[in-house]
XYZ file of C-alpha atoms in Angstrom:
703
model
C 100.960 115.494 104.504
C 98.932 115.971 107.341
C 100.211 115.742 111.153
C 101.493 111.958 111.389
C 102.951 110.304 114.984
C 103.361 106.596 115.308
C 104.686 103.724 117.295
C 106.704 100.918 115.890
C 106.346 97.294 117.904
C 107.370 94.693 115.952
C 105.309 90.419 117.411
C 105.276 87.708 115.252
C 103.983 86.474 118.110
C 101.123 87.146 119.231
C 101.262 85.652 122.873
C 104.159 88.177 123.139
C 101.825 90.882 122.586
C 102.593 94.069 124.457
C 99.858 96.908 124.720
C 100.820 100.635 123.556
C 99.053 103.007 124.929
C 96.438 103.323 121.651
C 96.337 99.770 122.508
C 96.361 100.084 126.684
C 93.372 102.578 125.838
C 91.728 100.402 123.592
C 91.514 97.868 125.570
C 89.995 100.286 129.010
C 87.508 101.450 126.818
C 86.366 98.307 127.309
C 87.333 96.876 130.498
C 87.058 98.760 134.154
C 90.490 98.314 133.678
C 92.892 101.993 134.023
C 94.779 102.208 130.177
C 98.137 103.100 132.417
C 97.824 99.049 134.711
C 97.695 98.113 131.265
C 100.077 99.248 129.026
C 103.002 96.724 128.593
C 101.515 94.396 129.434
C 101.206 90.923 127.113
C 97.753 89.888 127.347
C 98.936 86.121 128.554
C 99.964 88.794 131.703
C 96.961 90.848 131.224
C 94.669 86.937 131.913
C 96.924 86.356 134.602
C 95.684 89.205 136.654
C 92.746 90.294 135.956
C 91.029 86.374 135.493
C 88.056 87.762 136.989
C 87.862 91.168 136.112
C 88.404 91.434 132.221
C 86.400 89.834 129.692
C 88.772 86.680 128.978
C 86.838 86.557 125.516
C 88.845 90.124 124.755
C 91.626 88.915 125.305
C 92.130 86.899 121.924
C 92.748 86.719 118.295
C 91.367 87.581 114.723
C 93.938 86.015 112.479
C 93.064 88.478 109.281
C 94.890 86.501 105.688
C 96.152 88.594 102.459
C 97.843 88.449 99.834
C 100.128 92.437 98.153
C 100.132 92.302 94.917
C 101.084 95.091 91.583
C 99.488 94.985 88.595
C 101.264 95.147 85.965
C 100.726 97.915 84.493
C 101.635 96.650 80.302
C 99.434 93.146 81.227
C 97.274 94.269 84.079
C 97.846 91.149 85.734
C 98.417 91.341 89.523
C 102.144 89.599 90.494
C 102.244 88.291 93.664
C 104.546 90.861 96.129
C 107.359 88.159 98.374
C 109.110 88.742 100.681
C 107.959 92.005 102.289
C 107.402 93.119 105.998
C 103.234 93.060 106.174
C 103.024 95.894 109.290
C 98.683 95.896 110.376
C 99.007 98.828 112.476
C 96.096 100.368 115.345
C 94.899 103.908 113.635
C 93.167 106.871 114.707
C 92.520 109.738 112.229
C 90.297 112.616 112.028
C 88.845 113.045 108.096
C 87.460 115.524 106.464
C 84.959 114.005 104.498
C 83.892 115.254 101.040
C 80.496 113.780 99.845
C 78.973 115.952 96.463
C 75.864 115.696 96.052
C 75.341 114.674 92.169
C 78.048 111.429 93.170
C 77.854 108.441 94.053
C 80.838 108.372 96.443
C 82.513 110.061 99.018
C 85.716 110.840 99.922
C 88.064 111.843 103.200
C 90.977 114.618 103.603
C 93.418 112.834 106.500
C 93.862 115.913 109.244
C 94.972 113.906 112.003
C 96.245 110.593 112.059
C 98.217 108.699 114.798
C 99.618 105.244 113.669
C 100.558 102.361 116.307
C 101.931 98.737 115.056
C 100.623 96.336 116.210
C 101.259 92.428 114.489
C 103.398 91.886 111.675
C 103.905 88.563 108.350
C 106.796 88.433 106.150
C 104.471 87.766 102.778
C 106.042 84.351 101.406
C 107.359 83.402 97.468
C 103.002 84.232 96.117
C 102.860 87.195 97.934
C 100.988 85.860 100.083
C 100.740 86.623 104.482
C 98.680 85.991 108.020
C 98.860 87.960 110.662
C 97.246 88.086 114.742
C 94.965 91.356 115.267
C 93.181 91.788 119.083
C 90.111 90.475 119.370
C 89.807 93.958 121.109
C 91.161 96.532 118.176
C 88.426 94.842 115.899
C 85.475 95.146 118.411
C 86.002 98.411 118.850
C 85.973 99.591 115.284
C 82.770 98.226 114.971
C 81.550 99.356 117.980
C 82.375 103.520 117.125
C 80.754 102.401 113.825
C 77.564 101.079 114.456
C 77.639 103.162 117.706
C 76.813 106.377 114.653
C 74.632 106.196 111.314
C 75.216 105.492 108.644
C 79.565 105.232 109.567
C 78.896 100.725 108.417
C 77.460 102.857 104.243
C 79.859 105.011 104.847
C 83.699 103.670 104.800
C 82.620 100.631 103.108
C 84.298 100.532 99.390
C 82.562 100.188 95.942
C 83.023 96.691 95.000
C 82.605 96.073 91.234
C 79.221 94.220 91.514
C 78.808 98.282 92.461
C 79.812 99.917 89.417
C 77.661 97.382 86.956
C 74.893 98.139 90.026
C 75.872 102.028 89.051
C 76.219 101.807 85.378
C 73.372 100.324 84.554
C 69.667 101.216 85.772
C 66.856 99.332 87.466
C 64.686 97.873 84.502
C 61.623 95.390 85.517
C 62.618 91.755 83.239
C 61.438 91.101 81.189
C 58.455 87.963 82.231
C 60.967 84.833 82.006
C 60.000 82.072 79.513
C 60.326 78.450 78.563
C 63.537 76.545 76.501
C 66.463 75.537 75.997
C 69.269 76.991 77.601
C 71.396 78.422 80.153
C 70.614 80.920 82.312
C 72.040 84.190 82.678
C 74.842 86.131 84.489
C 73.081 88.221 87.521
C 74.779 91.157 85.345
C 72.817 91.157 81.951
C 70.372 93.579 82.329
C 72.888 95.122 79.331
C 74.985 94.722 76.332
C 77.529 92.946 77.377
C 80.580 94.673 75.298
C 78.759 97.944 75.735
C 78.763 96.939 79.259
C 82.540 96.384 79.486
C 83.125 99.822 76.631
C 81.235 102.272 79.907
C 83.370 100.518 82.535
C 86.180 100.580 80.825
C 85.371 104.637 79.283
C 83.896 105.999 82.956
C 86.424 103.760 85.237
C 90.091 102.679 83.576
C 91.420 99.321 81.820
C 92.129 97.624 84.965
C 88.562 96.977 86.263
C 87.141 96.421 82.788
C 89.595 93.721 82.358
C 87.967 92.250 85.738
C 84.766 92.858 83.986
C 84.875 91.415 81.207
C 86.300 88.531 83.337
C 82.648 87.308 84.162
C 81.737 86.899 80.843
C 81.746 83.477 80.408
C 77.945 82.051 80.435
C 77.913 79.464 83.197
C 75.112 76.654 82.859
C 71.952 76.156 83.606
C 72.671 74.959 87.932
C 75.819 75.965 87.353
C 77.649 76.671 90.834
C 77.460 80.665 90.903
C 80.203 80.843 93.609
C 82.818 82.561 91.080
C 81.666 85.221 90.425
C 79.817 86.214 93.329
C 83.531 86.125 94.205
C 84.128 88.329 91.813
C 81.597 90.746 91.671
C 82.507 91.175 94.951
C 86.078 92.254 94.568
C 87.101 95.771 95.101
C 86.837 97.488 92.453
C 90.709 99.369 93.140
C 89.123 102.974 92.374
C 91.607 105.686 94.255
C 92.101 107.201 90.357
C 88.892 108.431 90.705
C 89.505 112.478 92.026
C 86.926 113.967 93.805
C 84.893 116.732 92.112
C 85.841 119.259 94.261
C 84.853 122.758 93.757
C 86.276 125.437 91.104
C 86.252 128.183 94.285
C 89.017 124.851 95.213
C 91.140 123.418 93.284
C 91.657 126.756 92.146
C 93.743 127.566 95.873
C 98.010 127.360 95.806
C 98.454 125.063 97.781
C 101.130 125.577 100.486
C 104.315 124.297 100.967
C 106.824 122.097 103.892
C 108.095 125.208 105.024
C 112.469 123.824 106.589
C 111.842 122.606 109.422
C 109.132 120.587 109.054
C 107.915 118.310 106.850
C 104.312 119.039 107.621
C 102.635 122.150 105.395
C 100.727 125.142 106.237
C 97.724 125.913 107.009
C 95.868 124.886 103.957
C 94.226 127.839 102.000
C 90.409 125.528 101.272
C 90.951 125.403 105.077
C 89.630 128.915 106.009
C 87.159 128.340 103.390
C 85.931 124.860 104.859
C 86.423 126.848 108.337
C 83.561 129.213 107.801
C 81.428 127.103 106.511
C 81.505 124.399 109.204
C 81.994 127.186 112.131
C 85.506 125.896 112.908
C 88.538 127.151 114.112
C 91.100 126.737 110.678
C 93.606 125.527 112.350
C 91.696 122.960 113.280
C 92.094 121.718 109.746
C 95.762 122.606 109.532
C 98.143 119.432 107.401
C 94.941 119.438 104.973
C 96.120 118.710 101.658
C 93.217 118.438 99.066
C 95.665 116.319 97.118
C 96.048 114.211 99.401
C 92.736 111.878 99.262
C 91.305 108.761 99.915
C 88.741 107.035 98.006
C 86.117 107.053 96.625
C 83.701 105.109 99.260
C 79.513 104.336 99.256
C 77.887 107.315 100.219
C 75.226 106.980 102.657
C 71.229 107.733 101.511
C 69.096 107.359 103.824
C 70.706 110.344 105.978
C 71.222 113.589 104.367
C 74.420 114.431 105.012
C 76.676 117.577 104.313
C 78.828 117.924 100.929
C 81.736 118.897 103.709
C 82.146 117.086 106.893
C 84.714 117.192 109.461
C 84.784 113.944 111.226
C 87.113 113.000 114.695
C 88.716 110.144 116.215
C 87.819 107.738 113.417
C 89.500 104.269 114.807
C 90.666 102.053 111.811
C 92.944 99.099 111.374
C 95.081 99.408 109.316
C 98.070 97.775 106.839
C 101.756 99.305 105.814
C 104.337 97.117 103.604
C 108.105 97.286 103.134
C 109.987 96.035 101.419
C 113.915 96.183 99.904
C 113.189 97.885 96.550
C 116.339 99.042 95.544
C 118.717 96.475 97.454
C 120.481 98.766 100.587
C 119.049 96.245 103.541
C 116.795 98.911 104.099
C 112.892 98.869 103.461
C 110.920 100.972 101.886
C 106.780 102.021 101.355
C 104.729 100.241 98.996
C 101.709 100.438 100.115
C 100.046 102.040 102.672
C 97.563 104.902 104.011
C 95.823 102.181 103.618
C 91.770 103.267 105.111
C 89.187 101.283 105.624
C 90.108 98.726 103.023
C 88.845 95.858 105.104
C 85.361 95.523 105.672
C 86.189 94.237 109.521
C 83.217 92.825 111.092
C 81.369 90.622 113.353
C 82.240 87.667 111.249
C 84.638 85.366 109.034
C 87.203 88.544 108.100
C 87.145 87.487 103.544
C 90.819 87.334 102.168
C 92.569 90.979 102.123
C 95.081 92.712 98.669
C 96.729 95.522 99.080
C 97.563 96.655 95.903
C 101.342 98.293 96.063
C 103.062 101.424 94.319
C 105.466 101.359 91.169
C 108.012 100.493 93.372
C 107.471 97.587 94.642
C 109.417 94.435 93.331
C 107.027 91.322 92.224
C 107.493 87.691 91.598
C 106.496 86.917 87.613
C 105.579 82.598 89.033
C 105.304 81.851 91.984
C 104.260 78.106 94.288
C 106.434 76.648 91.245
C 106.302 73.432 91.391
C 109.615 71.329 91.492
C 112.319 70.759 88.529
C 112.432 67.081 87.524
C 115.739 66.635 86.759
C 117.545 63.953 84.955
C 120.660 63.970 84.107
C 120.321 65.796 81.020
C 119.290 70.024 80.575
C 115.545 70.171 80.217
C 114.031 73.751 79.627
C 110.064 71.853 82.217
C 108.511 74.412 83.042
C 106.982 78.105 80.903
C 104.914 80.111 84.311
C 103.404 76.555 85.838
C 101.704 75.118 82.086
C 104.268 72.577 82.152
C 106.405 72.539 78.163
C 107.665 68.965 78.160
C 106.717 65.842 78.902
C 103.376 66.091 79.155
C 101.901 66.278 74.471
C 97.865 66.104 76.472
C 98.805 69.676 77.962
C 101.038 70.491 75.686
C 102.805 70.970 72.458
C 106.090 70.916 72.103
C 107.363 71.366 68.746
C 104.021 73.313 67.367
C 104.671 76.413 70.185
C 100.602 75.432 71.124
C 98.215 74.693 74.568
C 96.206 72.191 73.113
C 93.137 72.558 75.987
C 93.614 75.965 76.742
C 90.859 77.690 74.370
C 89.120 74.958 72.917
C 88.031 75.547 69.711
C 84.077 74.263 69.800
C 82.528 72.505 65.962
C 79.118 73.927 66.664
C 81.053 77.353 67.135
C 78.314 78.114 69.306
C 79.474 79.310 72.803
C 78.778 76.472 74.614
C 79.898 73.270 72.655
C 79.394 69.665 74.868
C 81.873 68.356 72.822
C 85.160 71.549 72.062
C 87.328 70.391 69.260
C 90.996 70.930 68.731
C 93.113 73.937 70.477
C 95.973 75.879 69.414
C 96.505 78.326 72.001
C 99.911 80.750 71.537
C 101.545 82.059 74.701
C 101.622 85.410 76.046
C 103.628 87.649 78.251
C 106.072 87.183 80.755
C 107.550 83.836 79.881
C 109.409 82.720 83.149
C 110.731 79.175 81.412
C 112.399 77.169 84.540
C 114.182 74.011 83.826
C 117.275 71.964 84.321
C 120.817 73.322 83.789
C 123.045 71.866 86.663
C 123.378 68.149 84.903
C 126.498 69.055 83.439
C 129.903 68.397 86.557
C 132.098 70.223 84.204
C 129.878 73.572 83.677
C 129.528 76.739 84.856
C 127.302 78.593 82.739
C 124.594 78.258 80.765
C 122.800 79.754 78.303
C 118.630 80.253 76.229
C 119.267 79.920 71.976
C 116.179 80.883 69.924
C 115.362 80.187 66.467
C 111.974 82.232 64.648
C 109.993 81.222 62.063
C 107.091 84.727 60.822
C 106.447 82.066 58.803
C 105.630 78.977 61.831
C 108.499 76.433 60.788
C 108.245 77.323 56.660
C 112.078 78.843 57.764
C 113.544 79.409 60.562
C 117.331 82.703 61.326
C 120.437 81.366 62.952
C 120.118 80.633 66.616
C 120.304 83.976 68.406
C 120.725 83.488 72.683
C 119.262 85.683 74.396
C 120.688 88.508 75.607
C 119.871 91.791 77.703
C 117.169 89.974 80.418
C 117.833 90.002 83.873
C 115.182 89.565 86.971
C 115.966 89.697 90.540
C 116.124 86.058 92.109
C 115.563 87.015 96.616
C 115.974 84.487 100.082
C 116.795 84.787 103.614
C 120.071 85.396 105.481
C 121.443 83.444 107.945
C 118.978 85.956 109.900
C 115.568 85.855 108.399
C 116.686 89.187 106.643
C 116.193 89.081 103.122
C 118.560 89.222 100.211
C 118.360 90.202 96.561
C 119.913 89.221 94.265
C 119.716 89.578 90.545
C 121.047 87.256 87.134
C 122.906 88.592 84.771
C 124.311 87.697 81.913
C 127.471 88.634 79.583
C 127.557 89.418 76.079
C 126.922 86.796 74.904
C 124.210 86.033 76.933
C 125.655 83.474 79.204
C 124.466 83.514 82.770
C 126.534 81.171 85.457
C 125.194 78.749 86.915
C 125.806 79.044 90.220
C 124.588 81.686 92.508
C 125.789 83.586 95.529
C 126.419 81.009 98.587
C 124.378 80.967 101.410
C 121.962 79.040 103.956
C 119.282 79.583 102.087
C 118.192 79.811 98.107
C 117.856 81.514 95.687
C 114.184 82.217 95.190
C 111.706 81.370 92.581
C 114.160 77.407 92.336
C 114.996 76.787 88.556
C 114.362 79.933 86.306
C 116.100 79.969 83.249
C 115.232 83.290 82.144
C 112.183 85.878 82.480
C 111.615 86.099 79.159
C 108.916 89.569 78.870
C 107.953 88.088 74.910
C 105.755 90.702 74.266
C 109.209 92.543 73.621
C 109.937 90.639 70.995
C 107.891 89.972 67.507
C 105.529 87.557 67.390
C 105.540 83.411 65.681
C 107.713 80.747 66.484
C 110.262 80.691 68.419
C 112.314 77.095 69.363
C 114.850 77.469 72.239
C 116.836 75.497 73.158
C 119.423 75.663 76.634
C 122.881 75.074 76.238
C 125.410 74.314 79.023
C 129.245 74.779 79.059
C 132.037 77.146 79.923
C 131.005 80.498 78.459
C 132.336 80.021 75.383
C 131.862 76.280 74.523
C 128.920 74.201 74.569
C 128.929 71.495 76.300
C 126.173 70.009 76.256
C 121.684 71.019 75.059
C 118.477 70.292 75.789
C 116.497 68.994 73.912
C 115.015 72.267 71.908
C 110.801 73.617 72.906
C 109.020 75.952 70.610
C 106.653 79.030 72.114
C 104.084 79.659 69.616
C 104.120 83.619 71.084
C 101.299 85.876 70.617
C 101.209 89.336 72.024
C 99.046 91.573 69.596
C 95.108 92.341 69.904
C 92.677 91.315 67.809
C 90.406 93.627 65.808
C 87.713 94.775 65.273
C 85.182 96.873 62.621
C 81.638 98.365 62.512
C 79.382 99.175 59.721
C 75.961 100.404 60.558
C 73.215 101.067 58.119
C 69.322 102.384 58.995
C 66.090 102.002 57.458
C 62.098 102.824 57.481
C 62.357 98.586 56.225
C 63.316 95.468 57.119
C 64.256 94.835 53.141
C 66.357 98.042 52.662
C 67.589 100.552 50.031
C 70.111 100.291 54.006
C 71.977 104.075 54.657
C 75.032 103.553 56.204
C 74.572 105.937 59.806
C 77.118 108.937 60.032
C 80.469 107.943 61.450
C 80.918 110.836 64.314
C 78.556 112.732 66.257
C 75.832 109.874 64.328
C 72.020 110.972 63.906
C 69.139 108.935 63.406
C 66.159 110.813 61.314
C 62.941 108.374 62.515
C 60.422 111.328 61.400
C 58.280 113.643 62.938
C 55.542 111.025 63.935
C 57.988 108.071 64.879
C 57.770 104.966 62.623
C 59.404 101.511 62.853
C 63.824 102.018 61.821
C 65.862 98.514 61.099
C 68.840 98.833 61.958
C 72.078 95.715 59.561
C 74.717 95.865 62.307
C 77.958 94.199 60.382
C 80.571 93.384 62.785
C 83.612 92.219 61.736
C 86.390 90.459 64.651
C 89.743 88.899 63.912
C 92.867 87.865 66.205
C 95.972 85.896 64.450
C 94.531 84.015 67.101
C 91.217 83.216 67.822
C 89.113 82.498 70.320
C 85.616 84.455 70.111
C 83.441 87.705 68.626
C 80.021 88.995 70.550
C 77.212 92.056 69.891
C 74.992 93.177 71.898
C 72.550 96.756 71.350
C 72.063 98.328 74.438
C 68.149 100.263 74.644
C 67.886 103.660 76.070
C 65.173 104.155 78.895
C 61.621 102.702 78.273
C 63.262 101.104 75.053
C 65.025 98.211 73.235
C 66.099 96.514 70.273
C 63.861 93.431 68.215
C 66.025 91.292 66.477
C 64.394 90.704 62.702
C 67.132 87.943 61.870
C 70.679 87.282 62.114
C 73.149 84.876 61.039
C 76.794 83.998 61.544
C 76.413 83.597 64.831
C 73.917 82.517 68.647
C 72.624 83.840 70.312
C 73.320 83.473 74.439
C 73.099 85.460 77.141
C 71.998 88.949 75.600
C 74.327 88.573 73.432
C 74.817 87.342 69.507
C 77.732 85.236 70.126
C 80.639 83.287 68.127
C 82.949 80.472 68.683
C 86.467 80.195 66.908
C 85.519 77.048 65.561
C 88.595 75.368 65.202
C 92.839 76.624 64.366
C 92.038 77.617 61.572
C 89.261 80.121 62.098
C 90.448 83.490 63.047
C 88.162 85.248 61.144
C 83.825 85.911 61.830
C 81.368 88.102 60.448
C 78.705 88.511 62.056
C 75.325 90.614 61.000
C 72.661 90.503 63.350
C 68.655 92.873 62.030
C 67.786 94.691 65.531
C 63.943 96.333 64.866
C 63.636 99.598 66.707
C 59.753 100.167 67.434
C 57.974 103.397 66.773
C 56.922 103.970 70.847
C 60.764 103.681 71.693
C 61.668 106.175 73.989
C 63.760 109.171 71.801
C 67.973 109.430 73.370
C 71.150 107.410 72.766
C 71.349 103.657 71.225
C 74.136 101.823 71.485
C 76.235 98.383 69.798
C 78.413 96.573 71.264
C 81.227 94.064 70.854
C 84.167 91.902 72.233
C 86.275 90.132 69.883
C 89.468 87.968 72.335
C 92.156 86.567 71.460
C 92.286 82.595 72.299
C 96.959 83.430 73.734
C 97.137 83.598 76.896
C 99.532 83.722 80.418
C 100.942 81.407 81.250
C 101.978 82.625 85.085
C 99.005 81.110 86.517
C 97.935 84.013 88.331
C 93.966 84.069 86.654
C 93.431 79.745 88.350
C 94.204 78.347 85.683
C 96.620 75.174 86.058
C 94.117 74.498 89.574
C 91.291 73.892 87.518
C 90.111 70.268 86.140
C 91.862 68.906 83.615
C 94.746 71.425 84.381
C 94.176 74.161 81.797
C 91.413 73.392 80.041
C 89.232 76.868 80.768
C 88.407 79.473 78.842
C 90.470 82.712 80.019
C 90.452 85.951 77.961
C 93.441 87.526 78.597
C 93.433 89.890 74.970
C 89.497 91.660 74.564
C 88.890 94.874 72.343
C 85.544 96.212 73.418
C 85.301 98.803 69.947
C 81.137 100.341 70.482
C 79.301 102.867 67.940
C 76.506 105.154 69.858
C 74.276 107.379 68.242
C 71.268 109.322 68.553
C 67.280 108.800 67.754
C 64.999 111.670 67.711
C 61.674 111.612 65.761
C 62.199 114.587 63.264
C 62.201 114.760 59.681
């Protein structure tokens, strides 16, 4: 770890903000007042003492809001981190910048950092927070960057749009041809399936999932705000390691001494110090395993591969949470250098991605559960499962507004049909378990049917499931409680007493449905004394489908549009079109299936100056550069698309590909994607379980 000093100061009220040494030095540099006269003073006191010696606008605050989340490793969904302490830090760091010539990205290795906490806040049950930051601190960061060439670019993290632009070469767009149909998405310079496959291969599944959510077509004249917001989301590429030279990767790593947590000088310091003409001792604490990035690389100014960057000011975040229930908060997020684009305009919401040790809530902001005098299961996540048949069919276990069928089979259908969409992921069941005054315990009992209601297993209680609850005690300190059942699935109704309620309220069960077989579950809430049931709810059905779709590709070639057709090899496929090249035809048969199919699409990708032309097709329709089929009824769970493409003789030699997307209509009802916010609620088309098969091959001018 690099040497680091931290000064901690807690102040939630900006009017009581007192300047530390670093903050006083910042403000002094922007005024004619010495830092020692400002240190320890509140901004209100400074405004009273020096009303005509300081620009009072410097003593104002900027409000910065954000959210702390943790990505679920199974579903890829960002879950909120509730009731965590967010510390805003005024940070000075020196870095060794690494700008590899062959990469569009750059990385930084911190050498020495000094931190001073200037504001704190606490996340709510949805992981949201807002904090007031002194304006002069932000102004100082802005001034420092603007006075140095390229720094605003060097400190900018790539977003989703940058990822797409990096993977897709710019092409001269075709002259727009008249005709019906909506405009293509702004990133439609490549086939949809291939784009997602490229992202998954280069940047991982999480980024590919984010890109796949952009694949929802937009009609002519519709707002592009949602797509633009998704494209501007941070790409979160921290897992991409800097491509260090081999001679540095092979060097041994220094170990900390017993007397200090600071490691000895890294062996690379001598090599890098010689290259940079600086004293290797100045690189003490350098650890090439500990880096920040990647960031965008500056190309309009020649930047050396290795470059020291000294005393860079920034405003960073650190997040603490009591993750083990011992009353002491542990760090779950830190080292957020350059995470926020501090600029002169409105600061966008900050998203902080917590470490795996963070404790999360599977749902937040749940509406009050309407309870009468009977036990009831009311919600699954944010989705009503009782009392609203226009949203959810509690007898069949299907959502009836989400991922509706399109009788035409087209992606866009002005008259969508019926929906039968199952649930997936963690199902947080909320309901009424305090309706029986004599009852001390409750449990949830299910009957399972693999054939969707033809036969059921005997009633079986949910066992072995537990989940955390959270509240603030009378002193405002967080407390955790883990709900645990006995061997028969009984949970106590009464929770440990205290001045504040346990959150989320009315949570009956956190059910990780992916740990159980898919199918139909009929669930009943029972109340009793942990031995005998005294009352029970009406059954509520849940159709669960956590399976992934399946797909198959068959690519055949011919010198004629009518065949004969020859399948290409499945291993290292090569297509030879003659030493004197001639037109080639490719018959692509793509089959997609799912237990509950939503849609499938097929797209072709060209190479440089060459591209495919569509000769004939069946099984779907073209939209936005891809060939699509949307399920035309709840029973439509398999479809085959077949397209014959022509590759002109003048097309370039190189690598070509066909990519597909197959999506299930099962979805998570947790509300993480805002499905409950649309009008009417839950009437939208989520894509929570896509796959992206593809076939790539090389075309050569050879016999």
